[in-house]
CSV table of C-alpha atoms and ligand atoms in Angstrom, one decimal:
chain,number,residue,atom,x,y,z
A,1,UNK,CA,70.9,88.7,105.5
A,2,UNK,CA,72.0,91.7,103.3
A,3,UNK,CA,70.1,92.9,100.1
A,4,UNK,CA,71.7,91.5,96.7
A,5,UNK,CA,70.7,92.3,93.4
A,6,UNK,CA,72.1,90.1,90.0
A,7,UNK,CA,70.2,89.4,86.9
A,8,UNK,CA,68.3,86.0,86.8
A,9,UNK,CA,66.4,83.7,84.6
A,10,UNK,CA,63.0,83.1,85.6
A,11,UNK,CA,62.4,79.7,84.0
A,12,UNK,CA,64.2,78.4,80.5
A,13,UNK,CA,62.2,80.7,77.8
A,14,UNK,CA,62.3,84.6,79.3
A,15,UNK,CA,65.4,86.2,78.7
A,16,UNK,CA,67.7,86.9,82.4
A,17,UNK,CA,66.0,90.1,84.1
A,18,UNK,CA,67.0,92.1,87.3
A,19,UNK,CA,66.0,89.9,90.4
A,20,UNK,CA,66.7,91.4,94.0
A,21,UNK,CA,67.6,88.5,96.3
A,22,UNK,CA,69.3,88.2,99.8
A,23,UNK,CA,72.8,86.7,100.7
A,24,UNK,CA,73.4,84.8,104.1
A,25,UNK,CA,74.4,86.7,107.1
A,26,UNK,CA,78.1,85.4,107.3
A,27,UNK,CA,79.1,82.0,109.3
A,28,UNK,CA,82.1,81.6,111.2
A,29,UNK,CA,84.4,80.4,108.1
A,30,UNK,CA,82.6,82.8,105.5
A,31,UNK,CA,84.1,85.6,103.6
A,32,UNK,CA,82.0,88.7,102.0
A,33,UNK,CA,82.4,89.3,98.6
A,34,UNK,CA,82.1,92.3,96.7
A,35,UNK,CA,81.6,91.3,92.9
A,36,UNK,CA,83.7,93.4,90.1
A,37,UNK,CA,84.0,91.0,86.8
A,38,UNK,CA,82.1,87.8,86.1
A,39,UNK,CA,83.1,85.8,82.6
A,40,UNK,CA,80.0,83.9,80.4
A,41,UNK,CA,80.8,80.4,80.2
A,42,UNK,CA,79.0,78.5,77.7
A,43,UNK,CA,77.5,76.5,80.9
A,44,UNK,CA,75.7,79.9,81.9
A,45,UNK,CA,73.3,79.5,79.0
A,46,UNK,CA,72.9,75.5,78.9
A,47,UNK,CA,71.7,76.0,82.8
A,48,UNK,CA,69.5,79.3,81.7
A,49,UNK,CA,67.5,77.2,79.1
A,50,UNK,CA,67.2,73.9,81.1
A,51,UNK,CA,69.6,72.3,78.4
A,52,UNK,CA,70.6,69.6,81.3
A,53,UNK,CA,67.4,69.3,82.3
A,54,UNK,CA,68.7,70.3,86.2
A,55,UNK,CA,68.1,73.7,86.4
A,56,UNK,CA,66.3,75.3,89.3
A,57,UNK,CA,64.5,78.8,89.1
A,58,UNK,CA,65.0,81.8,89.5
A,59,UNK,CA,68.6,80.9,88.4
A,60,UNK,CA,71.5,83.4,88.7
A,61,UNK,CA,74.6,82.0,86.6
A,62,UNK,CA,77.9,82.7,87.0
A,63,UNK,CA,80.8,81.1,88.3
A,64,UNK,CA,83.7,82.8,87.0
A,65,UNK,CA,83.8,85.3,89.8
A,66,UNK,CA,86.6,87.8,90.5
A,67,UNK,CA,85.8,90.7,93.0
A,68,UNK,CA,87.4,92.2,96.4
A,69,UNK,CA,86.9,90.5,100.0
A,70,UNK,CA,84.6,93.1,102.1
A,71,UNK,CA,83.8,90.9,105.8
A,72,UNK,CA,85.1,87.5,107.0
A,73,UNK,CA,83.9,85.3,109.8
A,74,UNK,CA,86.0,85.2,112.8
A,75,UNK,CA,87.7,81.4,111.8
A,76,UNK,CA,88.7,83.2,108.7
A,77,UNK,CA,92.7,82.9,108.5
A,78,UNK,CA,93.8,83.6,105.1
A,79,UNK,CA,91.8,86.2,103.5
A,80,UNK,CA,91.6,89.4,104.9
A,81,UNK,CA,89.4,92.5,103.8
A,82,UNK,CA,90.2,94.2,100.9
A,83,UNK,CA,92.1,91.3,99.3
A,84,UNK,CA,91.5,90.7,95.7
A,85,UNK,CA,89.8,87.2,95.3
A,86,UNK,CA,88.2,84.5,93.1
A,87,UNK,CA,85.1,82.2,92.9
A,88,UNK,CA,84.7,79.5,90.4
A,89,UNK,CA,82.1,76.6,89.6
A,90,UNK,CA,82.2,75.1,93.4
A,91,UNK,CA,81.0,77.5,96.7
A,92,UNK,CA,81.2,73.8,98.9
A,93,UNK,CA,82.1,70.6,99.3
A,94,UNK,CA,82.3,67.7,102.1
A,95,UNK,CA,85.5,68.2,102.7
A,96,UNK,CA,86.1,64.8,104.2
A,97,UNK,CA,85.8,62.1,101.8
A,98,UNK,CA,88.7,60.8,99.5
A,99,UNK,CA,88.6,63.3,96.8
A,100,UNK,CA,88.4,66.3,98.7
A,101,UNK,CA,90.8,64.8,100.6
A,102,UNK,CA,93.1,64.7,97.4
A,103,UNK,CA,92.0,68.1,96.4
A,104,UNK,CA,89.4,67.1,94.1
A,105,UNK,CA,86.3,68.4,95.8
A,106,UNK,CA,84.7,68.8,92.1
A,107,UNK,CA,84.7,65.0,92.3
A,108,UNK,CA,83.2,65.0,96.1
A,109,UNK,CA,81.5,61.8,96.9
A,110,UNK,CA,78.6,63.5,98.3
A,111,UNK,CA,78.5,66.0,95.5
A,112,UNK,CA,80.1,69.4,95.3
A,113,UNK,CA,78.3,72.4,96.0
A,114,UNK,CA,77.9,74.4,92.8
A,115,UNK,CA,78.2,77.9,92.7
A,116,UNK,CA,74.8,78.7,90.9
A,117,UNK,CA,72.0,76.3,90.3
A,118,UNK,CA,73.0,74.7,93.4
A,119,UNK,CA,72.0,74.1,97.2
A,120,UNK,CA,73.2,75.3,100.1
A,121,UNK,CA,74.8,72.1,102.5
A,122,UNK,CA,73.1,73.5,105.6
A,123,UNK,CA,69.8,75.3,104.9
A,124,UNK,CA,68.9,73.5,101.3
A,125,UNK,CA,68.3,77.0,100.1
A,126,UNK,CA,69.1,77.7,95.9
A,127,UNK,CA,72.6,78.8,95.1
A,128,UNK,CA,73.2,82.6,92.7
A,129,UNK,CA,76.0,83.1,91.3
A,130,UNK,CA,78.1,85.6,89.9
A,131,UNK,CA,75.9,88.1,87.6
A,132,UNK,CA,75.0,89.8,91.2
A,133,UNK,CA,76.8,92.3,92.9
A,134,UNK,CA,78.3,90.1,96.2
A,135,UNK,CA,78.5,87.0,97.3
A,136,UNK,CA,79.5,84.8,100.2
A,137,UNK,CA,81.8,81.7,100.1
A,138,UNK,CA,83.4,79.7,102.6
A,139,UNK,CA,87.1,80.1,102.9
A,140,UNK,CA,87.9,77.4,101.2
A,141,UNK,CA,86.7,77.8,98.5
A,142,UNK,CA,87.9,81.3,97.7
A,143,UNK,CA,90.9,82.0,96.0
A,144,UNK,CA,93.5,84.4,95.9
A,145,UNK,CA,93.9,86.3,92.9
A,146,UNK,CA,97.9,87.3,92.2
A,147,UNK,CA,99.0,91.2,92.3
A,148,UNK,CA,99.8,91.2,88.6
A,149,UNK,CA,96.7,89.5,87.2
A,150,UNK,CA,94.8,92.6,85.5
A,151,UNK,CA,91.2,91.6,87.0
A,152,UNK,CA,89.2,92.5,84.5
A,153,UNK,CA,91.0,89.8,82.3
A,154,UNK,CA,91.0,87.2,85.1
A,155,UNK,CA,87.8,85.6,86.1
A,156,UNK,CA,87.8,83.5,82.6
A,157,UNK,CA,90.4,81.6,84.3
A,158,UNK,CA,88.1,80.6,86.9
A,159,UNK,CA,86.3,78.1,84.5
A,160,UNK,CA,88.0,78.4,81.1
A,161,UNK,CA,90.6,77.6,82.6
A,162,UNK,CA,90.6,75.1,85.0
A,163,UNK,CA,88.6,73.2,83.1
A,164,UNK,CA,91.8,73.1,80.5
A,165,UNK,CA,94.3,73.3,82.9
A,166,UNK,CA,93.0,70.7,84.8
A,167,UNK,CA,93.2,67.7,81.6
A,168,UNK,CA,96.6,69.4,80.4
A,169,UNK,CA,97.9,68.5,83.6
A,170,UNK,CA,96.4,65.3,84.2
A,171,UNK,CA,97.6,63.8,81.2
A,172,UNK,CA,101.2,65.7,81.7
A,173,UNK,CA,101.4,68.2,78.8
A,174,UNK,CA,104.9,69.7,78.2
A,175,UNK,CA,107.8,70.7,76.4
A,176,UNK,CA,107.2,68.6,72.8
A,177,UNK,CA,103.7,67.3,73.8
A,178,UNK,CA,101.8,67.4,70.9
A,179,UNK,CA,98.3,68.6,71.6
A,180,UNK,CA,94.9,69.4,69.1
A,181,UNK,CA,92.5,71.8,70.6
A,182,UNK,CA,88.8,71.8,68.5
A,183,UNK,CA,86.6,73.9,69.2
A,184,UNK,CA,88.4,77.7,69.6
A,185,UNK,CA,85.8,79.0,71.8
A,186,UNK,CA,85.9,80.0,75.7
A,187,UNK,CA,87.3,77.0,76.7
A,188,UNK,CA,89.5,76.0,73.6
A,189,UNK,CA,91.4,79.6,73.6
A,190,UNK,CA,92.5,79.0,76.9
A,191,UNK,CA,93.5,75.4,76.1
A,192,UNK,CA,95.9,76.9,73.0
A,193,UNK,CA,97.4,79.5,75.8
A,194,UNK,CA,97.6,77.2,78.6
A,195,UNK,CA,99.1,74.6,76.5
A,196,UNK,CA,101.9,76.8,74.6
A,197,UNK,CA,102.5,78.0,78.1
A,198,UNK,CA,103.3,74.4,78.9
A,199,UNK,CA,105.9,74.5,75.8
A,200,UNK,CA,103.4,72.1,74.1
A,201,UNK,CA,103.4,71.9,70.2
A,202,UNK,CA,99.4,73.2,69.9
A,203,UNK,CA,97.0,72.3,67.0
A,204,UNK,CA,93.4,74.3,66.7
A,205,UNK,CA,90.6,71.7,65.6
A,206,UNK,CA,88.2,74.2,64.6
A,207,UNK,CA,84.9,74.7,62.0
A,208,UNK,CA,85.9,78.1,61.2
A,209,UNK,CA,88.6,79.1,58.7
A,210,UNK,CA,87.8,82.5,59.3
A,211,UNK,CA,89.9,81.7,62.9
A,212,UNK,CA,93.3,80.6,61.6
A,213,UNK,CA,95.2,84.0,62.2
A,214,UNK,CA,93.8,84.3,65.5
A,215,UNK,CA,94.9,80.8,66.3
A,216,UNK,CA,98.1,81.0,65.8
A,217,UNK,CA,98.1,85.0,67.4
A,218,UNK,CA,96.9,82.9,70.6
A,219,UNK,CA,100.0,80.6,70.0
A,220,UNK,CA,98.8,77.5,68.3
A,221,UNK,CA,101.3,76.0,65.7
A,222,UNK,CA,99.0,75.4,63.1
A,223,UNK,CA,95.4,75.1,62.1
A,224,UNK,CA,93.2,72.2,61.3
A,225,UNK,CA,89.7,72.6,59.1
A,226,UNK,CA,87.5,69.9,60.5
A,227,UNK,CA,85.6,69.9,57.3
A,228,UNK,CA,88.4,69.6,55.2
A,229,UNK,CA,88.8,66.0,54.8
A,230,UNK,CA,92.4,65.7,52.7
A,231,UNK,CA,93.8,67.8,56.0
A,232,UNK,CA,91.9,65.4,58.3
A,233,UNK,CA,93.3,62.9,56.7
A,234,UNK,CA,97.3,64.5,57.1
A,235,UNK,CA,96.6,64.5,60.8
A,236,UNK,CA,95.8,61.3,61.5
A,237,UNK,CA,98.4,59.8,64.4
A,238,UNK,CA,99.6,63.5,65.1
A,239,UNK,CA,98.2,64.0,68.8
A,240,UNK,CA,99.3,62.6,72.2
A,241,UNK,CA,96.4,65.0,73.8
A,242,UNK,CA,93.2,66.0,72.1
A,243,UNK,CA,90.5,68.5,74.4
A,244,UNK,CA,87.4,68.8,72.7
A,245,UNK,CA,85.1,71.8,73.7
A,246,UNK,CA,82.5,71.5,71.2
A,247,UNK,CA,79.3,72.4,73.2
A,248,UNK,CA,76.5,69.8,71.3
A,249,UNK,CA,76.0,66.5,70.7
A,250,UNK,CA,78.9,65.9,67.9
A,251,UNK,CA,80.2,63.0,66.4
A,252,UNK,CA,83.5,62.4,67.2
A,253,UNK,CA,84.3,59.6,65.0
A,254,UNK,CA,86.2,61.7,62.4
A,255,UNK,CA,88.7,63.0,65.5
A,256,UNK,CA,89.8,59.4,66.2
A,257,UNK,CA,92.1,58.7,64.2
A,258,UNK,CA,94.3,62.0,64.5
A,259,UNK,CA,95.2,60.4,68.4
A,260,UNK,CA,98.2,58.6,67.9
A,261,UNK,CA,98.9,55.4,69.6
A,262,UNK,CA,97.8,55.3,73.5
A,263,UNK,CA,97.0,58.8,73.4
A,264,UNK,CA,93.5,60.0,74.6
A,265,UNK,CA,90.1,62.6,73.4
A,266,UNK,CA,89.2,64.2,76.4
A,267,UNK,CA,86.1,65.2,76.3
A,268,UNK,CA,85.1,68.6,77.9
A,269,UNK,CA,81.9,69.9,76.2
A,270,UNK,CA,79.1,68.5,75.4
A,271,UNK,CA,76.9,66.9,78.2
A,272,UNK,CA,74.8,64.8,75.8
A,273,UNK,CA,74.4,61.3,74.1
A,274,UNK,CA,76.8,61.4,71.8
A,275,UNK,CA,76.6,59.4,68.3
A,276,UNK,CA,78.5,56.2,68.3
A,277,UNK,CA,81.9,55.3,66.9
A,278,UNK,CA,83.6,52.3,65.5
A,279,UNK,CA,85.8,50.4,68.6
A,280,UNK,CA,88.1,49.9,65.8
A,281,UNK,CA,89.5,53.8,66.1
A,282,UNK,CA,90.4,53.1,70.0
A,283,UNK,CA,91.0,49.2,70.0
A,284,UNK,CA,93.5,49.4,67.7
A,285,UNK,CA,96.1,51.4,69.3
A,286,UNK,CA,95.0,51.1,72.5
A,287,UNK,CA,93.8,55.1,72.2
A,288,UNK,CA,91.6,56.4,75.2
A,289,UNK,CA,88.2,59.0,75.1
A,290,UNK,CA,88.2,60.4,78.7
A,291,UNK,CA,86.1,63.1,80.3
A,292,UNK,CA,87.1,65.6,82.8
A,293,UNK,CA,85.2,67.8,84.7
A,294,UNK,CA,86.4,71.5,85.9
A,295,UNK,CA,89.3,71.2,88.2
A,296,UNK,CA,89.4,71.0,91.9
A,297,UNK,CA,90.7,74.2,94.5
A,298,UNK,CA,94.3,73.9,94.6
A,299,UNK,CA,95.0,73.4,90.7
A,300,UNK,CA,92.8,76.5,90.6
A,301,UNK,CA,95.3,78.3,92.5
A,302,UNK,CA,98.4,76.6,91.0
A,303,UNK,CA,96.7,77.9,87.8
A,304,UNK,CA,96.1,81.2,88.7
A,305,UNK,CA,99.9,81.6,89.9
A,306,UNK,CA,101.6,80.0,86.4
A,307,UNK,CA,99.1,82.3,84.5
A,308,UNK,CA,100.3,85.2,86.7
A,309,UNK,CA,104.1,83.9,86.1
A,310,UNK,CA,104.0,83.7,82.7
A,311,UNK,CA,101.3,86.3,82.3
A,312,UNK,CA,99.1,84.7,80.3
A,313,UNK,CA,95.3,85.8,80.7
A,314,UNK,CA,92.0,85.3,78.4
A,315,UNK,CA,91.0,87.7,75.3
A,316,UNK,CA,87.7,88.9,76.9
A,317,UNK,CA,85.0,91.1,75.4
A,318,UNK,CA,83.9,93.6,78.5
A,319,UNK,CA,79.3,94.3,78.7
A,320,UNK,CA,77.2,95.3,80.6
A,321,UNK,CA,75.0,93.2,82.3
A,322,UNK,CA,72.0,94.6,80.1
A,323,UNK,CA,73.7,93.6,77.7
A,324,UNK,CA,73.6,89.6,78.6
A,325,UNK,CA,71.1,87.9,76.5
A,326,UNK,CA,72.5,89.7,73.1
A,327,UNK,CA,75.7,88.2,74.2
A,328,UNK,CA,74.3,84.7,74.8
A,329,UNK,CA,72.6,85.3,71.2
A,330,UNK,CA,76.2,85.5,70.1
A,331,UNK,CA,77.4,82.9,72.2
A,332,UNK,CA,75.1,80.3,70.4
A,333,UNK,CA,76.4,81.7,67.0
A,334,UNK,CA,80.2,81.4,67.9
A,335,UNK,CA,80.5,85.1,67.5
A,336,UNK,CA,82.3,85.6,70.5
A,337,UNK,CA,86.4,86.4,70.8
A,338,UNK,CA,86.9,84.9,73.1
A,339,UNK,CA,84.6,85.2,76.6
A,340,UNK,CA,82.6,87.9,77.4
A,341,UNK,CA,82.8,89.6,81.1
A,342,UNK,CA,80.8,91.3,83.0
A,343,UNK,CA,81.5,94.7,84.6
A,344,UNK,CA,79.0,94.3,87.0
A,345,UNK,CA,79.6,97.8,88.1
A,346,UNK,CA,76.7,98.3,85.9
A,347,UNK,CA,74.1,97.2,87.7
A,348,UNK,CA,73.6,100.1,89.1
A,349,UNK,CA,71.7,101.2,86.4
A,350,UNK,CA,69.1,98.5,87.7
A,351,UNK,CA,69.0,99.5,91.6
B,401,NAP,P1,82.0,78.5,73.3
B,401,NAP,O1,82.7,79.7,73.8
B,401,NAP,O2,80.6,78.7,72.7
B,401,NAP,O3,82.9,77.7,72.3
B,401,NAP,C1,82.6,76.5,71.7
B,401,NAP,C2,83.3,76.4,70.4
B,401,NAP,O4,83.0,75.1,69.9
B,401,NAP,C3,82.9,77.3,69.3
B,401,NAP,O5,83.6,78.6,69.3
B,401,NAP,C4,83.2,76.5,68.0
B,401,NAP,O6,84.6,76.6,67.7
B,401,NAP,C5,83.0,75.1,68.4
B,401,NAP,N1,81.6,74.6,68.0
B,401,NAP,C6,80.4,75.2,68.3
B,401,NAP,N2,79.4,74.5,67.8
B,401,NAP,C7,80.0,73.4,67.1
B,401,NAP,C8,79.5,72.3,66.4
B,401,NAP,N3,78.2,72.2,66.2
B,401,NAP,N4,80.4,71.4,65.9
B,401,NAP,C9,81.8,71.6,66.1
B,401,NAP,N5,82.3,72.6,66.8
B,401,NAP,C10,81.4,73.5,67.3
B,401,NAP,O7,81.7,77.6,74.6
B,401,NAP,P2,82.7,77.4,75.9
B,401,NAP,O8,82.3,78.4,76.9
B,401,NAP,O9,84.1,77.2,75.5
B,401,NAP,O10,82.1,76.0,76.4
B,401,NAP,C11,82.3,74.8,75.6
B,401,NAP,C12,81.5,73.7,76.3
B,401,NAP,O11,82.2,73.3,77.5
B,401,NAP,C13,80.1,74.0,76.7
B,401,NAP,O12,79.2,72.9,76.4
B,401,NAP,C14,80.2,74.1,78.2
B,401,NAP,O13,79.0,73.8,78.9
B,401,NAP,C15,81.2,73.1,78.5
B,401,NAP,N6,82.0,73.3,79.8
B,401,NAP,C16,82.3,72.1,80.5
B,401,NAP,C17,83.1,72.2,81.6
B,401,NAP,C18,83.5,71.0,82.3
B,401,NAP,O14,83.7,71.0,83.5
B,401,NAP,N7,83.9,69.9,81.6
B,401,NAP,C19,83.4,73.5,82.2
B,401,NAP,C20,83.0,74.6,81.5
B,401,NAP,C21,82.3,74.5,80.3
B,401,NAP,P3,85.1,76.7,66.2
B,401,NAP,O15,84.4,77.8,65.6
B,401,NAP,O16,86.6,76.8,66.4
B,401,NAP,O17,84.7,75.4,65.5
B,402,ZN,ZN1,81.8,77.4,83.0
């Protein structure tokens, strides 16, 4: 076991605090982690406060790890010390069923072992994730993090991003694909990067007018005010791809009709009951609402190489980890632009 130190939250009301912890002696495929940056995913503070009513205390989030490899097991084979690596939302899977099989080991059959909030496959113990200072991950599950992707920048891309990436190229978002994007948060500014990336024609659906320049900075085509119903009304049939990040329980009857014919709402956000819609909106021209859940290991890593190709990488707002609750005060208020990271070189102020 070695000694590990990360900040934690002790049950859904206290605010995250210093907790000293240990981390597994290695196993045979494991590699040792030394953690530099960890993004704030809107998912760090649902889990904190019991929003899912699944969390498990003490509770270390995290799961948009980027760091440097310091030990591997001896079946380790492609990370070597010293490499600069990535964690995101899984740490395990079973690695045998179907969707692992297909590279979907967020879908596993038998459940995917999640970075934080999670437990271990072998011992049962609780899983802490990234606001510590190491961590240790089965091979698989580690990726490689390209030369020219400035690390500081990166780990958003761990959840962020896959969890954009993953829908954009599901439902097969190029050149001319029209695409809406509400919510411009974590998630939705990588969704308007990714998405222009793709050569996509991008739309932000957002709440705040105060965001149009930054929108189309990030390279969206235009801007749509949610609560401006004579626009809503302009955009109705303009979208073969909507992603909607919005983090509450929303009603997404007033979205509908901007899908045009067979094109789909894939929902992203919210876990929650969700108010109901008229059939009519979907029915009628044959429109689709999906879901889609974070993205499995290799489109991580296809993702991390087009975002080092075309060198694209999250606007992120660098704390310290003292400074975590103030920034999930923000977080909640949508005053942040557009993921906070954590240097977790400061923790050293808590040793
Ligand atoms: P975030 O940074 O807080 O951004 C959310 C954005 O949604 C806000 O900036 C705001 O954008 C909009 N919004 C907030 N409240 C709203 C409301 N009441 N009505 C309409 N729009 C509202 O959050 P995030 O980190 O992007 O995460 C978004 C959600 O995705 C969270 O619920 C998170 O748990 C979830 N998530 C899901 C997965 C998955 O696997 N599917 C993975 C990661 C995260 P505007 O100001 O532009 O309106
Ligand atoms: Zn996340």
């Amino acid at each position: 076991m070695t000694q590990a130190i990360g900040y934690a939250a002790k049950d859904a009301q206290s605010p995250l605090a210093p907790f000293h912890f240990e981390r597994r002696d290695l196993r045979d495929e494991d590699v040792a982690i030394e953690i530099l940056y960890c993004g704030v995913c809107h998912s760090d503070l649902h889990q904190a406060r019991n929003d899912w009513h699944s969390s498990m205390y003490p509770l270390v989030p995290g799961h948009e790890i980027v760091g440097t490899v310091t030990a591997v097991g001896p079946k380790v084979s492609k990370m070597a010390v010293g490499q600069k690596v990535a964690v995101g939302c899984m740490v395990d899977s079973c690695l045998s069923c179907d969707q692992c099989d297909r590279g979907m080991e967020q879908m596993c059959r038998k459940g995917a072992t999640m970075t934080y909030n999670g437990k271990d496959r072998q011992t049962g113990d609780l899983t802490f994730g990234g606001y510590s200072d190491h961590i240790v991950v089965r091979e698989e599950f580690v990726l490689t993090v390209p030369d020219s992707l400035d690390m500081e920048r990166a780990a958003p891309l761990l959840c962020a991003g896959i969890t954009t990436w993953s829908p954009l190229r599901e439902w097969k978002v190029g050149p001319g694909s029209r695409v809406g994007v509400i919510g411009l948060g974590g998630l939705g500014h990588m969704a308007v990067k990714l998405a222009a990336g793709l050569g996509a024609d991008v739309t932000v659906i957002t709440t705040s007018p105060e965001k149009e320049a930054d929108a189309l900075k990030l390279g969206a085509n235009r801007v749509l005010l949610s609560k401006d119903p004579e626009a809503m009304k302009k955009g109705r049939s303009s979208f073969d791809l909507i992603i909607d990040t919005v983090p509450v329980a929303h009603d997404i009857q007033p979205y509908l009709p901007l899908l045009d014919v067979e094109s789909t709402l894939v929902l992203v956000g919210a876990i929650d009951m969700l108010p109901s819609f008229h059939s009519g909106h979907i029915l009628g021209g044959r429109r689709r609402i999906a879901g889609s859940p974070i993205g499995g290991i290799a489109e991580t890593q296809e993702l991390l190489d087009f975002c080092a190709e075309k060198n694209i990488l999250p606007e992120c707002e660098t704390i310290a980890i003292q400074d975590i609750n103030g920034a999930y005060e923000r977080m909640e208020r949508s005053d942040v632009k557009y993921r906070f990271v954590i240097d977790l070189a400061s923790l050293s102020a808590d040793r």
